[in-house]
Short mmCIF file of C-alpha atoms and ligand atoms in Angstrom, two decimals:
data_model
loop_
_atom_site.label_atom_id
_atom_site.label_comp_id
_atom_site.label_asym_id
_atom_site.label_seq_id
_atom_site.Cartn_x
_atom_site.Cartn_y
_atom_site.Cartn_z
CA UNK A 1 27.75 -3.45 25.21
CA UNK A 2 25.03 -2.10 22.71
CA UNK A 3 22.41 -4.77 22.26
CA UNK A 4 21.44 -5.71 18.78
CA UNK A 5 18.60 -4.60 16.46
CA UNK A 6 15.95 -6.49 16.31
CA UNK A 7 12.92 -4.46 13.56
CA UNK A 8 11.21 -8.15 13.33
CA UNK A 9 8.65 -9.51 15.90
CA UNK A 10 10.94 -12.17 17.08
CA UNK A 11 7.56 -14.34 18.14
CA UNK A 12 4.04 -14.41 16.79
CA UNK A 13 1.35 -11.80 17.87
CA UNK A 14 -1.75 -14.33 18.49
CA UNK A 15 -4.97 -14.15 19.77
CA UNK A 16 -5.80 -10.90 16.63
CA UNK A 17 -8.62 -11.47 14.29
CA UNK A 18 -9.67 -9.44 11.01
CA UNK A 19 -12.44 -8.52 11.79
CA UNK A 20 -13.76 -6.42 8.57
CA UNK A 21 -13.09 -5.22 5.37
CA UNK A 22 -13.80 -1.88 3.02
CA UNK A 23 -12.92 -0.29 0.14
CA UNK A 24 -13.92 3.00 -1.83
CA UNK A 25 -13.28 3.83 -5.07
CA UNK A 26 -13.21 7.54 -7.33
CA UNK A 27 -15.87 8.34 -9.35
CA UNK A 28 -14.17 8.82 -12.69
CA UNK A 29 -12.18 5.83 -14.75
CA UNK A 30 -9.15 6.84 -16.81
CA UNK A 31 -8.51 4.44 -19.68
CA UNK A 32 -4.86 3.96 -21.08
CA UNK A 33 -6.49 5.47 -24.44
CA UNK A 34 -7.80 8.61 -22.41
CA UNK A 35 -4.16 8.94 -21.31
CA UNK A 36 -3.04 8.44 -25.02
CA UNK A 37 -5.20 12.04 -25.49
CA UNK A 38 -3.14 13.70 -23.00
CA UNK A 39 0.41 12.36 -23.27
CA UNK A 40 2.44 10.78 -26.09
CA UNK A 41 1.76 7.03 -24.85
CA UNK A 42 -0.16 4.26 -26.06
CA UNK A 43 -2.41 1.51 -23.94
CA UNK A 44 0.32 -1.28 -25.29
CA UNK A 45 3.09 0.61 -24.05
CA UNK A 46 1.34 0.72 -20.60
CA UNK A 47 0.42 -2.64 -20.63
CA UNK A 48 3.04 -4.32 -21.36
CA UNK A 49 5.73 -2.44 -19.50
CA UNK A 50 3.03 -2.13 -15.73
CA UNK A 51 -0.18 -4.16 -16.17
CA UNK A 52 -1.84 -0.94 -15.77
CA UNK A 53 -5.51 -0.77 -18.30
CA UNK A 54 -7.16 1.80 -16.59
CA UNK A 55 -7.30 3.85 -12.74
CA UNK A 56 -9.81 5.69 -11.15
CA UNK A 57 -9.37 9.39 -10.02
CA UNK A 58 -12.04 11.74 -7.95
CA UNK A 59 -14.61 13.56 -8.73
CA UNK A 60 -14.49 17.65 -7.68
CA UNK A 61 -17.10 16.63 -4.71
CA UNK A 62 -14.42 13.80 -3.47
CA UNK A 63 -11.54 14.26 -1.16
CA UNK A 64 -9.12 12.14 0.90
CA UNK A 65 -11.76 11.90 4.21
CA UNK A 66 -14.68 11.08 1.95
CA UNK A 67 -12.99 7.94 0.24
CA UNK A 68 -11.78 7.08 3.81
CA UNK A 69 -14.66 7.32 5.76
CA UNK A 70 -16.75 5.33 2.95
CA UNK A 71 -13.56 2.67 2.95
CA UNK A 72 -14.05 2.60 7.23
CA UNK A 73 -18.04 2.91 7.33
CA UNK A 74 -17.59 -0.43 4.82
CA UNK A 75 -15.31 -2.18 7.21
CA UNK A 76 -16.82 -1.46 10.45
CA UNK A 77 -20.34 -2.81 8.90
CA UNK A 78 -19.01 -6.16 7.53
CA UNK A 79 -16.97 -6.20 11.27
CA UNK A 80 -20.37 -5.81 12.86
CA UNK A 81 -18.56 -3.41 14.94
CA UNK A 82 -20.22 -0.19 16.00
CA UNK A 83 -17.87 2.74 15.44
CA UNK A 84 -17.53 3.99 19.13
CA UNK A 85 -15.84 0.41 19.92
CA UNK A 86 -12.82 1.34 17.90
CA UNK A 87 -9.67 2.27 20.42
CA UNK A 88 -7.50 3.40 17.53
CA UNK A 89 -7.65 4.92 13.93
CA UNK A 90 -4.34 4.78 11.74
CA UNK A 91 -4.61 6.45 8.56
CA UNK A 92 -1.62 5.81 6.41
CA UNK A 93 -1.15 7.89 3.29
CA UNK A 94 0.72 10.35 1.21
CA UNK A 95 -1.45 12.79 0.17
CA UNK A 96 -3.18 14.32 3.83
CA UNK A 97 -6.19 16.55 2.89
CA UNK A 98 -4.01 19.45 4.49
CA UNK A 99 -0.90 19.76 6.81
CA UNK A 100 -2.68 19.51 9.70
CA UNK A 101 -4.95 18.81 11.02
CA UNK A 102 -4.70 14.82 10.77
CA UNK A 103 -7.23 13.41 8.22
CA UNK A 104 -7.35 10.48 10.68
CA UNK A 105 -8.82 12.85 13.35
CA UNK A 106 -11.58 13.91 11.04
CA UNK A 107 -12.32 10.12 9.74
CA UNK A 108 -12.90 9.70 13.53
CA UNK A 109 -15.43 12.01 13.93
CA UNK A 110 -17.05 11.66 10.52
CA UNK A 111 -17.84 7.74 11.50
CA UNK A 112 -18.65 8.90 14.66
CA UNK A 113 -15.89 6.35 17.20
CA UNK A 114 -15.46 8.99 19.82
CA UNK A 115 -12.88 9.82 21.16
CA UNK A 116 -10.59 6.97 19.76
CA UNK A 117 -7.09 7.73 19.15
CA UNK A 118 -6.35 8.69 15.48
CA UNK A 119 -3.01 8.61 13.92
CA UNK A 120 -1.79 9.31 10.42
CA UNK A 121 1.33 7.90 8.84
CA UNK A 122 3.48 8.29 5.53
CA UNK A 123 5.35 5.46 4.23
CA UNK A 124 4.37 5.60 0.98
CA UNK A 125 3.17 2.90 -0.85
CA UNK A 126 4.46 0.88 2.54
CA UNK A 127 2.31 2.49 4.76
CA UNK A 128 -0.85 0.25 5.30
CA UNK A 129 1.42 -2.58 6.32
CA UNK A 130 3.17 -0.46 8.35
CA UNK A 131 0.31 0.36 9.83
CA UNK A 132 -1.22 -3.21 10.36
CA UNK A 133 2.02 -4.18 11.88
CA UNK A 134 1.42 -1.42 14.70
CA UNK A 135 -2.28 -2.58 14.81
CA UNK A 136 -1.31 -6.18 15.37
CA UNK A 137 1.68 -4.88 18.27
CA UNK A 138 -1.38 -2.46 19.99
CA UNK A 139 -4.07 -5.32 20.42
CA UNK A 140 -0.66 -7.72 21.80
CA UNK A 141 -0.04 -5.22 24.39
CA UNK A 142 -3.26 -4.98 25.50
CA UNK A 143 -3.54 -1.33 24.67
CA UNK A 144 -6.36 -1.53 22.13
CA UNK A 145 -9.16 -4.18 21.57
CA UNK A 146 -10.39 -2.56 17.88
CA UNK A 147 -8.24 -0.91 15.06
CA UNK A 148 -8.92 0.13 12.33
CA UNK A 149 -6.44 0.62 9.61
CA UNK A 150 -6.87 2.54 6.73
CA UNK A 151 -4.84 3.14 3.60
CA UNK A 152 -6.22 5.78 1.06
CA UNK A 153 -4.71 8.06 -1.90
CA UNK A 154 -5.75 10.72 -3.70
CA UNK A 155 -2.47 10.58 -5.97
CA UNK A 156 -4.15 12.65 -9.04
CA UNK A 157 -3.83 16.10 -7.09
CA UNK A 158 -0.01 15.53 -7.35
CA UNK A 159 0.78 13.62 -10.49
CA UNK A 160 2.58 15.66 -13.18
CA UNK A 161 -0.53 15.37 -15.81
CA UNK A 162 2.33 16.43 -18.66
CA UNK A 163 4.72 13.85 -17.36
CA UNK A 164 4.33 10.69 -18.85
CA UNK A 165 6.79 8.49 -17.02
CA UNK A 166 4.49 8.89 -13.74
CA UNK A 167 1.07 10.37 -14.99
CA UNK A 168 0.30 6.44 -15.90
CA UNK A 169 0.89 4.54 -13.32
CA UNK A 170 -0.92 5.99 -10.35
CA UNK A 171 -4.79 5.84 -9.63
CA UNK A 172 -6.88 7.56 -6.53
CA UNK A 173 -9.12 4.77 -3.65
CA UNK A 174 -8.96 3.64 -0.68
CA UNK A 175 -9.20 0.71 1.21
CA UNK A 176 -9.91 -0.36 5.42
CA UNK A 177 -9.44 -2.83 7.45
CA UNK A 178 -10.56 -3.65 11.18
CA UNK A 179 -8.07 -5.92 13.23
CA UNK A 180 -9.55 -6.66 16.90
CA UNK A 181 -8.67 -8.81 19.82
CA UNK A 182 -9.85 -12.09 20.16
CA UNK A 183 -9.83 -14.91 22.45
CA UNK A 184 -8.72 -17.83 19.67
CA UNK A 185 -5.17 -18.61 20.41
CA UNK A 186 -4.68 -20.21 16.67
CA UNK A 187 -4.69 -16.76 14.73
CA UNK A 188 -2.96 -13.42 14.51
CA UNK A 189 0.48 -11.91 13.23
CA UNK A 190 3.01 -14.33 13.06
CA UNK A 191 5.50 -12.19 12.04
CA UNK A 192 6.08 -8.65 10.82
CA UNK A 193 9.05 -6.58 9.82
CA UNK A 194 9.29 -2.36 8.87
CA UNK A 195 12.29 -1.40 7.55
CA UNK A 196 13.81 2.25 5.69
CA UNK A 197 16.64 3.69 3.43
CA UNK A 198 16.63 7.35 3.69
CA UNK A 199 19.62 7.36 1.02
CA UNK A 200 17.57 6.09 -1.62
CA UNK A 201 14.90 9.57 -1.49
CA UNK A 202 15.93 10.69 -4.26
CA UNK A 203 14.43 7.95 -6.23
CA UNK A 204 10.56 9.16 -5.73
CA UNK A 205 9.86 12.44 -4.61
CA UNK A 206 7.46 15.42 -4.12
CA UNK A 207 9.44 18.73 -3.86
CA UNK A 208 7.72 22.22 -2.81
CA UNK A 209 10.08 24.56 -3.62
CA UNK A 210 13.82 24.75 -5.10
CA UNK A 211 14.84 23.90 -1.61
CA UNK A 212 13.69 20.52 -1.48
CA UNK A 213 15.56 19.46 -5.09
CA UNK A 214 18.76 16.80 -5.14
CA UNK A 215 20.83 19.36 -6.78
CA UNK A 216 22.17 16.46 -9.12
CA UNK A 217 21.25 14.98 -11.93
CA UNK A 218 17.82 13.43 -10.37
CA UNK A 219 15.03 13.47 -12.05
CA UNK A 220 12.49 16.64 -12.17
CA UNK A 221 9.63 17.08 -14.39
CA UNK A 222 9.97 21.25 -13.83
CA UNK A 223 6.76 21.49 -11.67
CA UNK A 224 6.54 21.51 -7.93
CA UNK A 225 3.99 19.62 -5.88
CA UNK A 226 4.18 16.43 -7.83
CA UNK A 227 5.64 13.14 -8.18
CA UNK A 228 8.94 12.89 -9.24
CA UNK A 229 11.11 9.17 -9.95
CA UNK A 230 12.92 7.43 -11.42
CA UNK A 231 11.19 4.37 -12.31
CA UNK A 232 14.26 1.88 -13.26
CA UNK A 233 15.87 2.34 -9.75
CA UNK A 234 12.36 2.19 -8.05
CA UNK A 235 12.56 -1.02 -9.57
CA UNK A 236 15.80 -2.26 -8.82
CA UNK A 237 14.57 -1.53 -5.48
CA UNK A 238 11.45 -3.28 -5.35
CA UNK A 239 12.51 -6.24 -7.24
CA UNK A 240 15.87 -6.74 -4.46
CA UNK A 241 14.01 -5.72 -1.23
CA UNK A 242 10.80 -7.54 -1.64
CA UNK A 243 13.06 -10.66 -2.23
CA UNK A 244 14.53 -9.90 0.91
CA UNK A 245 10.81 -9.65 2.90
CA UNK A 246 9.70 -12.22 1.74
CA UNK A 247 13.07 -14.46 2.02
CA UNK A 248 13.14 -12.87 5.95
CA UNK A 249 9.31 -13.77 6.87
CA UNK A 250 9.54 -17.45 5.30
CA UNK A 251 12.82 -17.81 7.03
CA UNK A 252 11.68 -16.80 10.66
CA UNK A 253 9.15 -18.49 10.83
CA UNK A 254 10.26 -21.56 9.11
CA UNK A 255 7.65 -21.51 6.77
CA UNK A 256 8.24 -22.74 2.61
CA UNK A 257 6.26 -20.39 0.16
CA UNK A 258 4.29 -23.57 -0.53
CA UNK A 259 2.25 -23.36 3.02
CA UNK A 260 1.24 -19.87 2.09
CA UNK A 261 -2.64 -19.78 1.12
CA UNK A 262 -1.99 -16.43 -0.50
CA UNK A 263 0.48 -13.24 -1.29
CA UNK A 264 -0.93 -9.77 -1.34
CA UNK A 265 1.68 -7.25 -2.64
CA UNK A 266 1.81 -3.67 -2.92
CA UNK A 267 0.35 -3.10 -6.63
CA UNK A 268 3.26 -1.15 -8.49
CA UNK A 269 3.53 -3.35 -11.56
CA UNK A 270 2.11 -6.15 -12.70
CA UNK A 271 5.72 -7.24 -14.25
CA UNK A 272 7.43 -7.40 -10.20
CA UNK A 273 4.51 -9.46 -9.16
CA UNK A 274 5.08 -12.36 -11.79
CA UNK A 275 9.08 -12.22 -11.07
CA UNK A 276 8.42 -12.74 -7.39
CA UNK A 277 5.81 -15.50 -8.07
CA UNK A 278 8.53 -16.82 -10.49
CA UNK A 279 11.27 -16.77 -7.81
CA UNK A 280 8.91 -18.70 -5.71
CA UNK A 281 7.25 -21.21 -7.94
CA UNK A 282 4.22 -20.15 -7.12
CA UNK A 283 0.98 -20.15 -9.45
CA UNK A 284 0.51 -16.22 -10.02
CA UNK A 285 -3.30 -17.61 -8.96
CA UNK A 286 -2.15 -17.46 -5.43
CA UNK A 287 -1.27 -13.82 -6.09
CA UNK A 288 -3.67 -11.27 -5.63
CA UNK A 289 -3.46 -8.74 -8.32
CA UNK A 290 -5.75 -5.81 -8.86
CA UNK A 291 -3.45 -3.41 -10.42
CA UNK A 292 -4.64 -3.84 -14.24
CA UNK A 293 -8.05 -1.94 -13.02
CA UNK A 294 -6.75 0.70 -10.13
CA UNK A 295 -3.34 1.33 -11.34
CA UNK A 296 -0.64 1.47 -8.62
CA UNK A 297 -2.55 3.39 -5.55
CA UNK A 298 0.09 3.73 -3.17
CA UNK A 299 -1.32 2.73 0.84
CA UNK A 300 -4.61 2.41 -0.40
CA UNK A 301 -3.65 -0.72 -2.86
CA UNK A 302 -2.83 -3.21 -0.11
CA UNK A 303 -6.00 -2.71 1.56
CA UNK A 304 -7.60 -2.68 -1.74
CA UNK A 305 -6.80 -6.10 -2.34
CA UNK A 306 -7.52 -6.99 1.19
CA UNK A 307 -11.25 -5.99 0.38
CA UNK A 308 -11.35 -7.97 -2.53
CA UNK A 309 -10.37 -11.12 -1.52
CA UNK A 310 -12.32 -10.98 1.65
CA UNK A 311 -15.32 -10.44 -0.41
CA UNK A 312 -14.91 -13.42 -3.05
CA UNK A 313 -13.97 -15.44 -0.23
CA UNK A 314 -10.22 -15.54 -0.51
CA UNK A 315 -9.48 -15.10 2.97
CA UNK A 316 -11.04 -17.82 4.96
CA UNK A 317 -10.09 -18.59 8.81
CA UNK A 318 -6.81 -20.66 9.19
CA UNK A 319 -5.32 -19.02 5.40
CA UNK A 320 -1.70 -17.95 5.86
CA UNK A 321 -1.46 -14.92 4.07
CA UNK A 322 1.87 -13.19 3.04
CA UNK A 323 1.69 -9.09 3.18
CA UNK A 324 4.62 -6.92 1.53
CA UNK A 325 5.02 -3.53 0.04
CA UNK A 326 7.91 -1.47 -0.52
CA UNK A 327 7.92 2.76 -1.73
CA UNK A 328 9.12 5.85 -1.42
CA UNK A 329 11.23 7.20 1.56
CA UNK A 330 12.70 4.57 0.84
CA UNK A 331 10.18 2.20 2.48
CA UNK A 332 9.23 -1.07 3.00
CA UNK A 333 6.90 -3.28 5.63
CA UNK A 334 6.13 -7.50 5.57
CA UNK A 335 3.41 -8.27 8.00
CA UNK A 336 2.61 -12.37 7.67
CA UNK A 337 -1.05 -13.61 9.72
CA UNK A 338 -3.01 -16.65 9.86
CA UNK A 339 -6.43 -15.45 9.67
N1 ACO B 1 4.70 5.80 -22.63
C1 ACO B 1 5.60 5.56 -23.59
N2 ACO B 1 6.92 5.59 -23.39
C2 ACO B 1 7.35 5.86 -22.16
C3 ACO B 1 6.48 6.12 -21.08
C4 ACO B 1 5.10 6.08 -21.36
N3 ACO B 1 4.16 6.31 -20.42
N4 ACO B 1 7.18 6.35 -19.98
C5 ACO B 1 8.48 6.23 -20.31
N5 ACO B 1 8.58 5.94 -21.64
C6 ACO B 1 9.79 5.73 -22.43
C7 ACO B 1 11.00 6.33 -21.78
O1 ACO B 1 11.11 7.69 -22.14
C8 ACO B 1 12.10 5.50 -22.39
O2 ACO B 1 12.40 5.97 -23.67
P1 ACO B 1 13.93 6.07 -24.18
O3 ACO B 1 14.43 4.67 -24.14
O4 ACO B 1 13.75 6.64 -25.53
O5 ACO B 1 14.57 6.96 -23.18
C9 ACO B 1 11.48 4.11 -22.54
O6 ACO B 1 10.05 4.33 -22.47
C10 ACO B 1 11.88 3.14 -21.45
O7 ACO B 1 11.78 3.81 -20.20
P2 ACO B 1 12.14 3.06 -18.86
O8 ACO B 1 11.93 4.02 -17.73
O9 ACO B 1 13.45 2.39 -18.97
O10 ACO B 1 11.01 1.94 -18.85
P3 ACO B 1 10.86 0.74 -17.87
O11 ACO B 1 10.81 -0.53 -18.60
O12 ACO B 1 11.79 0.84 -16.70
O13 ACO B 1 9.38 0.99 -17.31
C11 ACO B 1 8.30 1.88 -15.36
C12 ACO B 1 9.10 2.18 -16.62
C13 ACO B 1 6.99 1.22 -15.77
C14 ACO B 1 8.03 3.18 -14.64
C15 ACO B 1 9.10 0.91 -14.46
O14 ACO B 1 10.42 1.39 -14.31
C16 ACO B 1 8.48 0.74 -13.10
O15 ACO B 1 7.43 0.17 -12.95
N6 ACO B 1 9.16 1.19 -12.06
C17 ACO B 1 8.63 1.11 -10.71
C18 ACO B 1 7.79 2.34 -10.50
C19 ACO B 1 6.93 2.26 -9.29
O16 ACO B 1 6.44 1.23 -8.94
N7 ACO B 1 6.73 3.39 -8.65
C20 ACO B 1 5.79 3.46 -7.63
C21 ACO B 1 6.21 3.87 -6.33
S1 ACO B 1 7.32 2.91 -5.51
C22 ACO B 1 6.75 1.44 -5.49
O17 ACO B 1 5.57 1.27 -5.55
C23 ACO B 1 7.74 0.39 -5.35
#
């Protein structure tokens, strides 16, 4: 008799505090008007169709490892944490600084933690809470006392520059968090959920070579090594699944949305954000959104937020806070603490 699936944490992962926060963010800001200059938009088109004013993208001098280890040196000082404590580094993002070796391994040694393990992982725009949820299940077992988890993007080194039905939605940053064992019994992960749909790949892509095209009718911009999708089915997507992560979390743990002190979603427009607030009757003020200043930044725009709200004093011990995101693979991850 096969047993059934279970993807969700069936029972709450207590006794896991966040402990710190970072973030670090490109040198250079791209206005909706400087795009204007390089593709035939306009800042109202961008606005009103994503939220999107303006995104930041690096400098020559910045790379992947730089943003992350600024994002992680951040976070470990606000966690009073000295680096060499950490047990684990996950580094979730798309764009690695090469193949291999893992950018996490160098973010180890450039904060100086030792010998902790160091992990990198691609979900796309999913893959910070990905990554949190495997933080959370690591300091349950018992197999790690610190994480840190770090979501970062350069995006700019492979967005179509010519193609204006990407080229305007995604911005460069990074963002860390440190999740560590604790001995209070009242907070910690109270539920999480990862979930994929290989069929749906098509829908946001990065080809290298001929090889790696749909051979259909699929969208391609003509230039390899860069983001290719097809925004309205992206959409469909992320409109239908994050109903369905949310709907699951509230459900399991018998929660209403009303008990939730806040909702941080994966920043991909402004306009799926108010429809799921909608859905919920929720006040978009208990809605984080950052995505009108950073455009949508993939893993690093969770964590992002994260950093935010932790510094203006949105995330206070005891909050019930709500984590989704959904991208390309296709992707998506729900991860649900009290703080
Ligand atoms: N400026 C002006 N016009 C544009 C632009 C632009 N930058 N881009 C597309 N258009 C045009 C199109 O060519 C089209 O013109 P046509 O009707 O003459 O063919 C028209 O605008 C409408 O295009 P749509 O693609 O239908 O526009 P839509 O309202 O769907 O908005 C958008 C597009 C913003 C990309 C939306 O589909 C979206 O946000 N999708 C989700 C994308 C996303 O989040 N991707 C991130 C990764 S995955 C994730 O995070 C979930």
């Amino acid at each position: 008799m096969t047993a059934p699936r279970v993807r969700a944490a069936a029972r709450p992962m207590l006794g896991i505090r966040l402990t710190g926060t970072g973030m670090a963010l490109p040198g250079r800001v791209l206005s909706n008007d400087d795009l204007a200059a390089m593709v035939e938009t306009s800042d109202a088109w961008i606005t009103q169709r994503t939220g999107i004013r303006q995104r930041c993208v690096v400098n020559p001098d910045q790379t992947l490892l730089s943003l992350s280890t600024q994002a992680l040196q951040q976070a470990l000082a606000r966690a009073a944490l000295a680096p060499q404590e950490l047990d684990m580094v996950f580094l979730a993002t798309m764009t690695p600084q090469m193949a291999t070796p893992a950018t996490s391994a160098r973010l180890v040694d450039a904060v100086a933690a030792g010998d902790a393990g160091a992990l990198d992982i691609n979900a796309a725009c999913s893959g910070f809470v990905y990554a949190m949820n495997l933080a959370a299940s690591m300091i349950h077992a018992g197999s790690a006392q610190h994480v840190a988890v770090v979501g970062a993007e350069v995006l700019s080194e492979i967005v179509d520059w010519t193609d204006r039905r990407t080229c305007v939605l995604f911005g460069d940053g990074a963002g860390a968090a440190i999740f560590s064992r604790t001995d209070r019994a009242d907070c910690g992960c109270l539920f999480q959920e990862v979930g994929s749909d290989g069929r749906g790949w098509k829908q946001l892509y990065c080809p290298r070579s001929p090889r790696d095209l749909p051979g259909d009718d699929h969208v391609f911009s003509g230039t390899f090594n860069t983001l290719q999708m097809n925004g309205r089915e992206i959409y469909k997507f992320a409109v239908s699944r994050l109903e369905k992560c949310i709907d699951g979390a509230l459900e399991s743990t018998g929660l209403a949305a009303a008990d939730l002190d806040a909702i941080v979603l994966h920043q991909s427009n402004a306009r799926i954000i108010e429809g799921a607030a909608r859905r919920l009757k929720l006040g978009l003020d208990r809605f984080y959104v950052n995505i009108d200043r950073y455009g949508n930044t993939a893993a690093a725009s969770v964590p992002m937020c994260m950093h935010e709200m932790a510094e203006a004093g949105r995330l206070q011990p005891g909050d019930r806070v709500l984590f989704a995101a959904l991208g390309g693979g296709l992707t998506w991850a729900t991860s649900l603490w009290q703080l």
